[in-house]
Amino acid sequence: MEKSQTVNDVNDARFNAVLPDSLVSELSGETPIFVMEGDVKADGTFGQSFLVLTPTRVLGLDSDESSVIVPVEDIKSVSTDELFGGARIVVETINGIKVALIHYSRNLISEFAAAARIIEDHSEERPVIFPDLDGSAFSESGIPLEERGGRSPLDMPRWKIVNRMWQYMIPYKGRLFALMLLTTVSVLAQVYTPLLTKQIVDNILKQGDFANSVEPAGNRINLYVALIAIMFVVIFLSRTAANLLKVWVGGRLIADFRAALHQQMQRLTMSYHNQKESGQLIGRVMNDTAELHHFLIEGAPYLFINLLMFVGIGGILLWLHPVLAICVFLPVPFLLGGGAWFWKKLVPLFHKRGNRTNVLYSVLGESVHGVKAVKALGQESRRHRLFTKNNNSLFGVNYQLDGTFAKFFEVMALFMGVGTVSVWYFGSHSILDPDSDFTFGHLIAFISYMAMFYGPLQWFTAVVNWSTHAITASERIFQVLDQEPETYDREGAISLPRAKGEIRFENVRFSYNRGKEIIKGITFDIKPGEMIGLVGKSGAGKSTIINLVCRFYDVDSGALKIDGNDIRDIKLEDWRRNIGIVMQDPFLFSGTISENISYGNPDVDFDEIVRAARAAHAHDFILDKEEGYDTVVGEGGVDLSGGEKQRIAIARAILNDPPILILDEATSAVDSETEKAIQEAIGNLVKGRTTIAIAHRLATLRNASRLIVIENGSIIEHGTHEELMAREEGHFAKLVELQAENNRMRSTQVAYSVD
């Protein structure tokens, strides 16, 4: 993770901006550690600006040659200051003076927050780390992206998207070939039918044929009618078989896409999930794949069929009458050119609709999952107004889309009407011309073929509609599939069937997004079988330490070692099997109690499930339920109380028998009787395990081997409960005293209420 302090060694171009010649003199001959380009000048207007760090100075420069220079030795702290519509980097000097180095738009917050941390590391003589940012906020063409690291539709050629879709079709290429063959047979049968009609009109239905030889004419008409009937049977059979194939192939591809998306989402980093709303991700799996399914079932087959019809019928029209064929072809360039223009108009609209659909999904999801909070706060009307606002926003985009589509369809119909009128006019005059060999049968066939020829053009707008949906939906799907998943097994990763439980933090530093450091160089050991309590205010970094131990995130610098091995060198699945977690609000799956207890070990015997439930003090309340262990708990365990969910989670951890245990506020928000039962269950659980505990009630940590007090990402105290309480001015002692005072106040209030 740590990289050279020389900007030339950094691969990320965002740290390698080219400084204009007019500003190079400001460096005074120093080699920059990094150069970053901003988009807001010192006066607050949009324009080119630069942030430069050299070994001795940090400089904020812009195109007006306004400069802010701060010596590195004068820097006390560096922070980002988010403003309305933008942000800035602020340096506080050792004299207490705050200096704004550079301003930038919100699109660049992540980049410059990382830069702020680099400056701070350099000023404090720590190793400079160039973080792996989550991609650029701008596309290759400079367009702001919907999501960082994504792609603009203007930068992604359609053929590349189609080629990627084809990779998913390769396993079914045999069925695809059969589908195309059957489709070709049905098209040939359709194209041949008007020629049979021409033969009937020209060679049989003339009055002379019946007058001179009725019987031969009858035989011939029976033959042609039989051939037409055969063509219809061929069309029926080939279309039916092709439709069954396209439904199977289309459905199978969508099932594969959904499976790939679901698997990818399970393997993506917690950082990615924290940046995405659940409704947005659900929309990718369900809504975007549904758009693609619609195109594969309806759009793609029509595109192939109509392409064959367009080419085949065009050749036949030229053979029947070249002049009339030109009349038919005349509107085609206008229709195709208009279609290309139409495509460009629709792409941004479909992206806008996709974005607003995802927002509506998120609002709806919050309304459903948070209905209790909405009702409790009496905000039903406010929630409905929010949904209505976003619903109307989606309606506006849909209206704009459908209105554009409807207008283009009518204009295209008008152009095709011109071709139809031209054919009737010139065709009728050709029949009346005694020197012309153009017959009435020719005209009937021509009219039939003309309708079939314009069919592909009539469907062209629908195909554009479907393909635009499909391309934009596919792009959003591939944006998820292209995300970098967690590194499960990096090169040389070692297996760890069962850990001893020794954990060591060595000068660990960590930040989530935007470069704001949460853990600031902490070092401590946890011995096998030891119980450590993490204490501190909200936001101090306790949960972040647990996230690092679970390897939901990797450290930025320093090392986190397990049994002497860097945690990143251990196979991720092996490591997580060694951890049991009991959270403040444990998540239960929509299944039975038995299935939830055995979720981490689904093949376990029922007797072991019962044994784990007994140890977790859950067996009695489970038997009190009508269905016992077969009771369905509902989505998220909605049918159980908080204490019941906690004990089932403890039973799950006991059954998994992990050597390392994480307890995150496991006894908060429950009554005293339930807390006692949970504490007894936890006592059974922690025996012989390395345990890291966070407790809301500090008194519950009395049995911990040691307590580590965290403040603002740093360790400020550590020791046993008795040792920390003995420090009269100690931070922990003050926290305990404050909590005791709060408890006394609540007791007084309760007593007053009872009186």
GROMACS .gro file of N, CA and C in nm, residues 189-206 221 223-225 227-229 231-232 320 439-449 452:
model
  120
  189ALA      N    1  -4.001  -1.820  -4.621
  189ALA     CA    2  -4.139  -1.860  -4.650
  189ALA      C    3  -4.229  -1.737  -4.666
  190GLN      N    4  -4.208  -1.636  -4.582
  190GLN     CA    5  -4.287  -1.513  -4.594
  190GLN      C    6  -4.258  -1.441  -4.726
  191VAL      N    7  -4.130  -1.434  -4.762
  191VAL     CA    8  -4.091  -1.363  -4.884
  191VAL      C    9  -4.142  -1.434  -5.009
  192TYR      N   10  -4.150  -1.566  -5.004
  192TYR     CA   11  -4.192  -1.642  -5.122
  192TYR      C   12  -4.342  -1.633  -5.146
  193THR      N   13  -4.422  -1.610  -5.044
  193THR     CA   14  -4.568  -1.612  -5.056
  193THR      C   15  -4.621  -1.508  -5.155
  194PRO      N   16  -4.579  -1.381  -5.156
  194PRO     CA   17  -4.631  -1.285  -5.256
  194PRO      C   18  -4.599  -1.325  -5.401
  195LEU      N   19  -4.489  -1.396  -5.425
  195LEU     CA   20  -4.460  -1.441  -5.560
  195LEU      C   21  -4.563  -1.544  -5.607
  196LEU      N   22  -4.609  -1.628  -5.517
  196LEU     CA   23  -4.716  -1.722  -5.551
  196LEU      C   24  -4.845  -1.648  -5.581
  197THR      N   25  -4.871  -1.540  -5.507
  197THR     CA   26  -4.990  -1.457  -5.533
  197THR      C   27  -4.983  -1.396  -5.673
  198LYS      N   28  -4.865  -1.350  -5.710
  198LYS     CA   29  -4.846  -1.293  -5.845
  198LYS      C   30  -4.878  -1.396  -5.953
  199GLN      N   31  -4.832  -1.520  -5.934
  199GLN     CA   32  -4.858  -1.624  -6.032
  199GLN      C   33  -5.007  -1.652  -6.046
  200ILE      N   34  -5.078  -1.653  -5.935
  200ILE     CA   35  -5.224  -1.676  -5.940
  200ILE      C   36  -5.293  -1.563  -6.016
  201VAL      N   37  -5.254  -1.438  -5.987
  201VAL     CA   38  -5.320  -1.324  -6.052
  201VAL      C   39  -5.289  -1.319  -6.202
  202ASP      N   40  -5.162  -1.333  -6.239
  202ASP     CA   41  -5.122  -1.315  -6.379
  202ASP      C   42  -5.152  -1.435  -6.467
  203ASN      N   43  -5.139  -1.556  -6.413
  203ASN     CA   44  -5.146  -1.675  -6.498
  203ASN      C   45  -5.275  -1.753  -6.486
  204ILE      N   46  -5.354  -1.723  -6.385
  204ILE     CA   47  -5.474  -1.805  -6.364
  204ILE      C   48  -5.601  -1.721  -6.362
  205LEU      N   49  -5.597  -1.608  -6.291
  205LEU     CA   50  -5.720  -1.531  -6.273
  205LEU      C   51  -5.757  -1.445  -6.393
  206LYS      N   52  -5.675  -1.446  -6.498
  206LYS     CA   53  -5.716  -1.376  -6.620
  206LYS      C   54  -5.840  -1.444  -6.680
  221ILE      N   55  -5.446  -2.358  -5.994
  221ILE     CA   56  -5.479  -2.275  -5.876
  221ILE      C   57  -5.477  -2.358  -5.748
  223LEU      N   58  -5.272  -2.605  -5.701
  223LEU     CA   59  -5.131  -2.622  -5.670
  223LEU      C   60  -5.075  -2.500  -5.599
  224TYR      N   61  -5.106  -2.380  -5.654
  224TYR     CA   62  -5.054  -2.257  -5.592
  224TYR      C   63  -5.112  -2.234  -5.452
  225VAL      N   64  -5.243  -2.262  -5.439
  225VAL     CA   65  -5.305  -2.246  -5.307
  225VAL      C   66  -5.243  -2.344  -5.207
  227LEU      N   67  -4.938  -2.460  -5.222
  227LEU     CA   68  -4.805  -2.408  -5.189
  227LEU      C   69  -4.813  -2.295  -5.087
  228ILE      N   70  -4.915  -2.206  -5.106
  228ILE     CA   71  -4.933  -2.097  -5.008
  228ILE      C   72  -4.964  -2.155  -4.870
  229ALA      N   73  -5.049  -2.260  -4.868
  229ALA     CA   74  -5.083  -2.324  -4.740
  229ALA      C   75  -4.959  -2.385  -4.676
  231MET      N   76  -4.654  -2.282  -4.718
  231MET     CA   77  -4.573  -2.172  -4.667
  231MET      C   78  -4.621  -2.127  -4.529
  232PHE      N   79  -4.755  -2.121  -4.513
  232PHE     CA   80  -4.809  -2.080  -4.382
  232PHE      C   81  -4.778  -2.183  -4.274
  320LEU      N   82  -3.853  -0.673  -5.960
  320LEU     CA   83  -3.988  -0.654  -6.014
  320LEU      C   84  -4.000  -0.525  -6.094
  439THR      N   85  -4.752  -0.603  -6.503
  439THR     CA   86  -4.890  -0.652  -6.497
  439THR      C   87  -4.955  -0.616  -6.364
  440PHE      N   88  -5.083  -0.648  -6.357
  440PHE     CA   89  -5.157  -0.627  -6.233
  440PHE      C   90  -5.102  -0.717  -6.123
  441GLY      N   91  -5.060  -0.838  -6.160
  441GLY     CA   92  -4.998  -0.928  -6.063
  441GLY      C   93  -4.871  -0.871  -6.005
  442HIS      N   94  -4.792  -0.805  -6.095
  442HIS     CA   95  -4.672  -0.737  -6.047
  442HIS      C   96  -4.707  -0.633  -5.940
  443LEU      N   97  -4.811  -0.553  -5.967
  443LEU     CA   98  -4.849  -0.446  -5.874
  443LEU      C   99  -4.897  -0.503  -5.741
  444ILE      N  100  -4.977  -0.613  -5.747
  444ILE     CA  101  -5.025  -0.675  -5.623
  444ILE      C  102  -4.907  -0.726  -5.541
  445ALA      N  103  -4.815  -0.795  -5.608
  445ALA     CA  104  -4.697  -0.845  -5.537
  445ALA      C  105  -4.613  -0.730  -5.483
  446PHE      N  106  -4.601  -0.623  -5.565
  446PHE     CA  107  -4.520  -0.508  -5.525
  446PHE      C  108  -4.577  -0.442  -5.399
  447ILE      N  109  -4.710  -0.428  -5.400
  447ILE     CA  110  -4.775  -0.367  -5.282
  447ILE      C  111  -4.753  -0.454  -5.159
  448SER      N  112  -4.765  -0.587  -5.177
  448SER     CA  113  -4.744  -0.678  -5.064
  448SER      C  114  -4.601  -0.668  -5.011
  449TYR      N  115  -4.505  -0.667  -5.106
  449TYR     CA  116  -4.365  -0.658  -5.065
  449TYR      C  117  -4.334  -0.522  -5.003
  452MET      N  118  -4.425  -0.531  -4.652
  452MET     CA  119  -4.327  -0.610  -4.578
  452MET      C  120  -4.192  -0.537  -4.567
   0.00000   0.00000   0.00000
